[in-house]
mmCIF file of C-alpha atoms in Angstrom:
data_model
loop_
_atom_site.group_PDB
_atom_site.id
_atom_site.type_symbol
_atom_site.label_atom_id
_atom_site.label_comp_id
_atom_site.label_asym_id
_atom_site.label_seq_id
_atom_site.Cartn_x
_atom_site.Cartn_y
_atom_site.Cartn_z
ATOM 1 C CA MET A 1195 -0.030 -0.034 0.042
ATOM 2 C CA ASN A 1196 1.241 3.579 -0.835
ATOM 3 C CA THR A 1197 2.515 5.472 2.307
ATOM 4 C CA ASP A 1198 0.677 8.464 1.185
ATOM 5 C CA LYS A 1199 -2.538 6.565 0.937
ATOM 6 C CA LEU A 1200 -1.882 5.286 4.485
ATOM 7 C CA LEU A 1201 -1.347 8.782 5.862
ATOM 8 C CA SER A 1202 -4.542 10.030 4.103
ATOM 9 C CA TYR A 1203 -6.580 8.004 6.715
ATOM 10 C CA ASP A 1204 -5.478 10.284 9.418
ATOM 11 C CA LEU A 1205 -5.059 7.399 11.968
ATOM 12 C CA PRO A 1206 -4.236 8.949 15.416
ATOM 13 C CA LEU A 1207 -1.186 6.547 15.705
ATOM 14 C CA PHE A 1208 0.442 8.185 12.597
ATOM 15 C CA ARG A 1209 -0.477 11.814 13.045
ATOM 16 C CA GLY A 1210 2.735 13.942 12.598
ATOM 17 C CA ILE A 1211 4.682 11.053 11.109
ATOM 18 C CA SER A 1212 5.960 11.657 7.570
ATOM 19 C CA ALA A 1213 6.051 9.426 4.631
ATOM 20 C CA ALA A 1214 9.871 9.782 4.692
ATOM 21 C CA ASP A 1215 9.717 8.185 8.128
ATOM 22 C CA LEU A 1216 7.631 5.261 6.990
ATOM 23 C CA ASP A 1217 8.864 4.372 3.467
ATOM 24 C CA PRO A 1218 12.082 2.784 4.500
ATOM 25 C CA LEU A 1219 10.140 0.374 6.902
ATOM 26 C CA ASP A 1220 8.269 -1.384 3.955
ATOM 27 C CA LEU A 1221 5.310 -2.072 6.351
ATOM 28 C CA GLY A 1222 3.246 -4.150 3.995
ATOM 29 C CA TRP A 1223 -0.175 -2.623 4.740
ATOM 30 C CA SER A 1224 -3.463 -3.920 3.348
ATOM 31 C CA GLU A 1225 -7.083 -2.856 3.451
ATOM 32 C CA GLN A 1226 -9.715 -5.432 4.247
ATOM 33 C CA SER A 1227 -13.521 -5.243 4.417
ATOM 34 C CA PHE A 1228 -15.946 -7.350 6.637
ATOM 35 C CA ASN A 1229 -19.664 -7.808 6.549
ATOM 36 C CA ALA A 1230 -21.762 -7.442 9.711
ATOM 37 C CA GLY A 1231 -21.391 -10.403 11.788
ATOM 38 C CA GLN A 1232 -17.958 -11.442 10.440
ATOM 39 C CA SER A 1233 -15.009 -12.084 12.720
ATOM 40 C CA ILE A 1234 -11.811 -10.185 12.388
ATOM 41 C CA PHE A 1235 -10.158 -12.699 14.740
ATOM 42 C CA GLY A 1236 -11.517 -15.048 17.351
ATOM 43 C CA GLN A 1237 -10.936 -15.636 20.933
ATOM 44 C CA GLU A 1238 -7.900 -18.035 21.533
ATOM 45 C CA ASP A 1239 -6.872 -17.474 17.750
ATOM 46 C CA ASP A 1240 -3.231 -18.085 17.311
ATOM 47 C CA SER A 1241 -2.764 -14.888 15.184
ATOM 48 C CA HIS A 1242 -0.679 -11.834 15.934
ATOM 49 C CA ASP A 1243 -1.387 -9.180 13.369
ATOM 50 C CA VAL A 1244 -2.667 -5.712 14.262
ATOM 51 C CA TYR A 1245 -5.739 -3.837 12.669
ATOM 52 C CA PHE A 1246 -6.935 -0.259 12.572
ATOM 53 C CA LEU A 1247 -10.664 0.554 12.221
ATOM 54 C CA LEU A 1248 -11.377 2.862 9.232
ATOM 55 C CA SER A 1249 -15.138 2.701 9.050
ATOM 56 C CA GLY A 1250 -18.026 0.595 10.496
ATOM 57 C CA ALA A 1251 -18.449 -0.698 13.948
ATOM 58 C CA LEU A 1252 -16.285 -3.274 15.841
ATOM 59 C CA LEU A 1253 -16.668 -4.887 19.203
ATOM 60 C CA ALA A 1254 -14.105 -6.689 21.426
ATOM 61 C CA VAL A 1255 -15.968 -9.439 23.282
ATOM 62 C CA TYR A 1256 -15.212 -12.449 25.574
ATOM 63 C CA TRP A 1257 -17.285 -15.614 25.217
ATOM 64 C CA ALA A 1258 -17.824 -17.158 28.552
ATOM 65 C CA GLU A 1259 -18.129 -20.943 28.966
ATOM 66 C CA ASP A 1260 -21.829 -20.660 29.378
ATOM 67 C CA GLY A 1261 -22.037 -18.818 25.938
ATOM 68 C CA ARG A 1262 -22.718 -15.376 27.387
ATOM 69 C CA GLU A 1263 -21.168 -12.564 25.296
ATOM 70 C CA ILE A 1264 -19.261 -10.039 27.491
ATOM 71 C CA VAL A 1265 -18.498 -6.844 25.601
ATOM 72 C CA PHE A 1266 -15.160 -5.318 26.606
ATOM 73 C CA THR A 1267 -14.771 -2.571 23.985
ATOM 74 C CA ARG A 1268 -16.753 -0.730 21.311
ATOM 75 C CA PHE A 1269 -13.935 0.594 19.127
ATOM 76 C CA PRO A 1270 -13.942 4.283 17.938
ATOM 77 C CA ILE A 1271 -12.892 4.890 14.357
ATOM 78 C CA GLY A 1272 -9.259 5.015 14.043
ATOM 79 C CA SER A 1273 -8.690 2.529 16.967
ATOM 80 C CA MET A 1274 -5.925 -0.019 16.905
ATOM 81 C CA LEU A 1275 -6.638 -3.609 17.936
ATOM 82 C CA GLY A 1276 -4.747 -6.836 18.253
ATOM 83 C CA GLU A 1277 -1.537 -5.341 19.581
ATOM 84 C CA LEU A 1278 -1.391 -7.394 22.702
ATOM 85 C CA SER A 1279 -0.957 -10.662 20.855
ATOM 86 C CA ALA A 1280 1.534 -8.893 18.547
ATOM 87 C CA PHE A 1281 3.718 -8.036 21.631
ATOM 88 C CA ASP A 1282 3.507 -11.285 23.592
ATOM 89 C CA ASN A 1283 3.034 -13.718 20.753
ATOM 90 C CA LYS A 1284 0.237 -15.512 22.635
ATOM 91 C CA PRO A 1285 -3.283 -16.322 21.371
ATOM 92 C CA ARG A 1286 -5.976 -13.720 21.355
ATOM 93 C CA SER A 1287 -7.602 -13.070 24.685
ATOM 94 C CA LEU A 1288 -10.748 -11.600 23.120
ATOM 95 C CA ALA A 1289 -12.619 -11.900 19.867
ATOM 96 C CA ALA A 1290 -13.253 -8.936 17.500
ATOM 97 C CA TYR A 1291 -16.109 -8.867 15.131
ATOM 98 C CA ALA A 1292 -18.011 -6.452 12.966
ATOM 99 C CA LYS A 1293 -21.445 -5.113 13.986
ATOM 100 C CA ALA A 1294 -21.781 -3.440 10.617
ATOM 101 C CA PRO A 1295 -20.120 -3.331 7.328
ATOM 102 C CA THR A 1296 -16.552 -2.554 8.336
ATOM 103 C CA ARG A 1297 -13.224 -1.577 6.703
ATOM 104 C CA VAL A 1298 -9.928 -2.006 8.530
ATOM 105 C CA LEU A 1299 -6.321 -1.565 7.798
ATOM 106 C CA HIS A 1300 -4.205 -4.689 8.498
ATOM 107 C CA LEU A 1301 -0.600 -4.619 9.597
ATOM 108 C CA PRO A 1302 1.523 -7.875 9.974
ATOM 109 C CA GLN A 1303 2.937 -8.504 13.298
ATOM 110 C CA SER A 1304 6.504 -8.133 12.133
ATOM 111 C CA ALA A 1305 5.796 -4.815 10.544
ATOM 112 C CA PHE A 1306 3.953 -3.517 13.647
ATOM 113 C CA LEU A 1307 7.054 -4.381 15.906
ATOM 114 C CA THR A 1308 9.304 -2.677 13.377
ATOM 115 C CA LEU A 1309 7.255 0.389 13.560
ATOM 116 C CA VAL A 1310 7.289 0.487 17.277
ATOM 117 C CA ASP A 1311 11.040 -0.207 17.438
ATOM 118 C CA LYS A 1312 11.991 2.525 14.838
ATOM 119 C CA ILE A 1313 9.696 5.400 15.354
ATOM 120 C CA PRO A 1314 9.722 6.873 19.008
ATOM 121 C CA GLU A 1315 6.567 8.811 18.476
ATOM 122 C CA VAL A 1316 4.631 5.719 17.593
ATOM 123 C CA ARG A 1317 6.165 3.741 20.506
ATOM 124 C CA SER A 1318 5.088 6.458 22.929
ATOM 125 C CA ARG A 1319 1.522 6.618 21.594
ATOM 126 C CA VAL A 1320 1.211 2.772 21.877
ATOM 127 C CA ILE A 1321 2.437 2.842 25.392
ATOM 128 C CA ASN A 1322 0.062 5.710 26.280
ATOM 129 C CA ASP A 1323 -2.897 3.822 24.584
ATOM 130 C CA LEU A 1324 -2.019 0.658 26.783
ATOM 131 C CA VAL A 1325 -1.982 2.719 29.917
ATOM 132 C CA ALA A 1326 -5.319 4.355 29.133
ATOM 133 C CA ARG A 1327 -6.832 0.915 28.644
ATOM 134 C CA ILE A 1328 -5.569 -0.186 31.987
ATOM 135 C CA ARG A 1329 -7.083 2.793 33.669
ATOM 136 C CA THR A 1330 -10.374 2.170 31.911
ATOM 137 C CA LEU A 1331 -10.373 -1.432 33.044
ATOM 138 C CA THR A 1332 -9.783 -0.227 36.655
ATOM 139 C CA GLU A 1333 -12.637 2.076 36.455
ATOM 140 C CA LYS A 1334 -14.936 -0.633 34.985
ATOM 141 C CA THR A 1335 -13.924 -3.076 37.824
ATOM 142 C CA GLN A 1336 -14.688 -0.378 40.357
ATOM 143 C CA GLU A 1337 -18.133 0.261 38.806
ATOM 144 C CA LEU A 1338 -19.099 -3.471 38.648
ATOM 145 C CA THR A 1339 -18.384 -3.828 42.398
ATOM 146 C CA THR A 1340 -19.862 -0.628 43.701
ATOM 147 C CA TYR A 1341 -22.457 0.916 41.239
ATOM 148 C CA SER A 1342 -26.058 0.041 40.789
ATOM 149 C CA ILE A 1343 -27.364 -0.862 37.426
ATOM 150 C CA GLU A 1344 -28.667 2.636 36.815
ATOM 151 C CA GLN A 1345 -25.323 4.183 37.726
ATOM 152 C CA ARG A 1346 -23.576 1.726 35.408
ATOM 153 C CA VAL A 1347 -25.875 2.703 32.534
ATOM 154 C CA CYS A 1348 -25.337 6.497 33.176
ATOM 155 C CA SER A 1349 -21.539 6.080 33.371
ATOM 156 C CA TYR A 1350 -21.558 4.029 30.141
ATOM 157 C CA LEU A 1351 -23.630 6.641 28.371
ATOM 158 C CA ILE A 1352 -21.372 9.484 29.629
ATOM 159 C CA ARG A 1353 -18.224 7.586 28.337
ATOM 160 C CA LEU A 1354 -19.951 6.872 25.029
ATOM 161 C CA ALA A 1355 -21.035 10.610 24.540
ATOM 162 C CA ILE A 1356 -17.478 11.786 25.438
ATOM 163 C CA GLN A 1357 -16.023 9.388 22.882
ATOM 164 C CA CYS A 1358 -18.392 10.668 20.197
ATOM 165 C CA ASP A 1359 -17.906 14.332 21.298
ATOM 166 C CA CYS A 1360 -21.716 14.422 22.162
ATOM 167 C CA LEU A 1361 -21.737 15.260 25.885
ATOM 168 C CA LYS A 1362 -24.073 18.295 25.485
ATOM 169 C CA PRO A 1363 -27.697 18.962 25.529
ATOM 170 C CA GLY A 1364 -29.333 17.922 22.192
ATOM 171 C CA ALA A 1365 -26.353 16.002 20.988
ATOM 172 C CA LEU A 1366 -27.314 12.809 18.988
ATOM 173 C CA ILE A 1367 -25.136 9.692 19.018
ATOM 174 C CA GLU A 1368 -25.622 7.914 15.769
ATOM 175 C CA GLY A 1369 -24.997 4.176 15.449
ATOM 176 C CA ALA A 1370 -25.601 3.750 19.222
ATOM 177 C CA PRO A 1371 -25.352 0.305 20.844
ATOM 178 C CA THR A 1372 -28.453 -1.787 21.499
ATOM 179 C CA HIS A 1373 -29.754 -2.320 24.979
ATOM 180 C CA ALA A 1374 -28.273 -6.055 24.746
ATOM 181 C CA GLU A 1375 -24.891 -4.579 23.858
ATOM 182 C CA ILE A 1376 -24.935 -2.038 26.692
ATOM 183 C CA ALA A 1377 -25.987 -4.774 29.006
ATOM 184 C CA ALA A 1378 -23.147 -7.069 27.879
ATOM 185 C CA SER A 1379 -20.747 -4.205 28.520
ATOM 186 C CA ILE A 1380 -21.812 -3.305 32.169
ATOM 187 C CA GLY A 1381 -22.626 -6.832 33.590
ATOM 188 C CA ALA A 1382 -26.366 -6.597 33.437
ATOM 189 C CA ASN A 1383 -29.169 -8.050 31.396
ATOM 190 C CA ARG A 1384 -31.144 -6.384 28.564
ATOM 191 C CA GLU A 1385 -34.358 -6.062 30.500
ATOM 192 C CA MET A 1386 -32.538 -4.117 33.312
ATOM 193 C CA VAL A 1387 -30.985 -1.753 30.873
ATOM 194 C CA SER A 1388 -34.286 -1.259 29.091
ATOM 195 C CA ARG A 1389 -36.084 -0.331 32.334
ATOM 196 C CA THR A 1390 -33.318 2.076 33.253
ATOM 197 C CA MET A 1391 -33.350 3.753 29.793
ATOM 198 C CA THR A 1392 -37.161 4.119 30.093
ATOM 199 C CA ARG A 1393 -36.659 5.721 33.513
ATOM 200 C CA LEU A 1394 -33.930 8.079 32.236
ATOM 201 C CA THR A 1395 -36.209 8.939 29.256
ATOM 202 C CA LYS A 1396 -39.100 9.898 31.463
ATOM 203 C CA ARG A 1397 -36.842 12.096 33.527
ATOM 204 C CA GLY A 1398 -35.729 13.860 30.396
ATOM 205 C CA ALA A 1399 -32.019 12.844 30.582
ATOM 206 C CA VAL A 1400 -31.965 11.036 27.211
ATOM 207 C CA ARG A 1401 -34.178 10.075 24.322
ATOM 208 C CA SER A 1402 -33.486 6.764 22.454
ATOM 209 C CA ALA A 1403 -34.537 5.264 19.214
ATOM 210 C CA ARG A 1404 -33.217 2.509 16.914
ATOM 211 C CA GLN A 1405 -29.444 2.951 16.904
ATOM 212 C CA LYS A 1406 -29.797 6.543 18.032
ATOM 213 C CA ILE A 1407 -29.398 8.087 21.498
ATOM 214 C CA GLU A 1408 -30.070 11.833 22.215
ATOM 215 C CA ILE A 1409 -28.316 13.278 25.178
ATOM 216 C CA ARG A 1410 -30.900 15.762 26.477
ATOM 217 C CA ASP A 1411 -29.516 16.548 29.911
ATOM 218 C CA PRO A 1412 -25.858 15.405 30.610
ATOM 219 C CA ASP A 1413 -25.967 16.947 34.035
ATOM 220 C CA MET A 1414 -28.771 14.636 34.991
ATOM 221 C CA LEU A 1415 -26.775 11.592 33.879
ATOM 222 C CA SER A 1416 -23.768 12.721 36.021
ATOM 223 C CA GLU A 1417 -25.861 13.457 39.108
ATOM 224 C CA VAL A 1418 -26.863 9.612 39.224
ATOM 225 C CA LEU A 1419 -23.175 8.772 39.761
#
């Protein structure tokens, strides 16, 4: 893939990096497309390449032994995924699959490790991203052990709104997660989430429709926490 084409995607990892920095590395990028429901990689897969989300919707999930789907991450556009296995050369700890038609950039493991080794700015960003994920997991663990279902839903909506730059009155989150997806993300069931969303709607905090959530009163969401 042409380096200028790669940089034209404006992926956060490469902002400020020049084609002159990347051309000597011969990274071997490719672009791939997936239909809704297709797997990018499976849990326990012995694959180690890295992907970047260009468009669509991707989830990282853990399949419990009883068949339950536990959603760990809903990836924002531009996100990197798969780097843990690239670093430690072990099987995937989570599965990643498309919730909608999705395009990704694919980077072989060897090229990713070369990129991290040769470009300090990239290495720093990867480290910062891993630290941010650890902090997020710590926050989620705290919420699971101390928050009520309503508090978990409100916290989830606030994070989602911040991620989409929509934490303001009247802001609309397009392509919003289903109640089942929210439930799988916060350790609840769909019925609990649906009842909570109904209560929040009646209070005027949010308004939801199919794949859309309007943030009507962000202060009301934060007051629940």
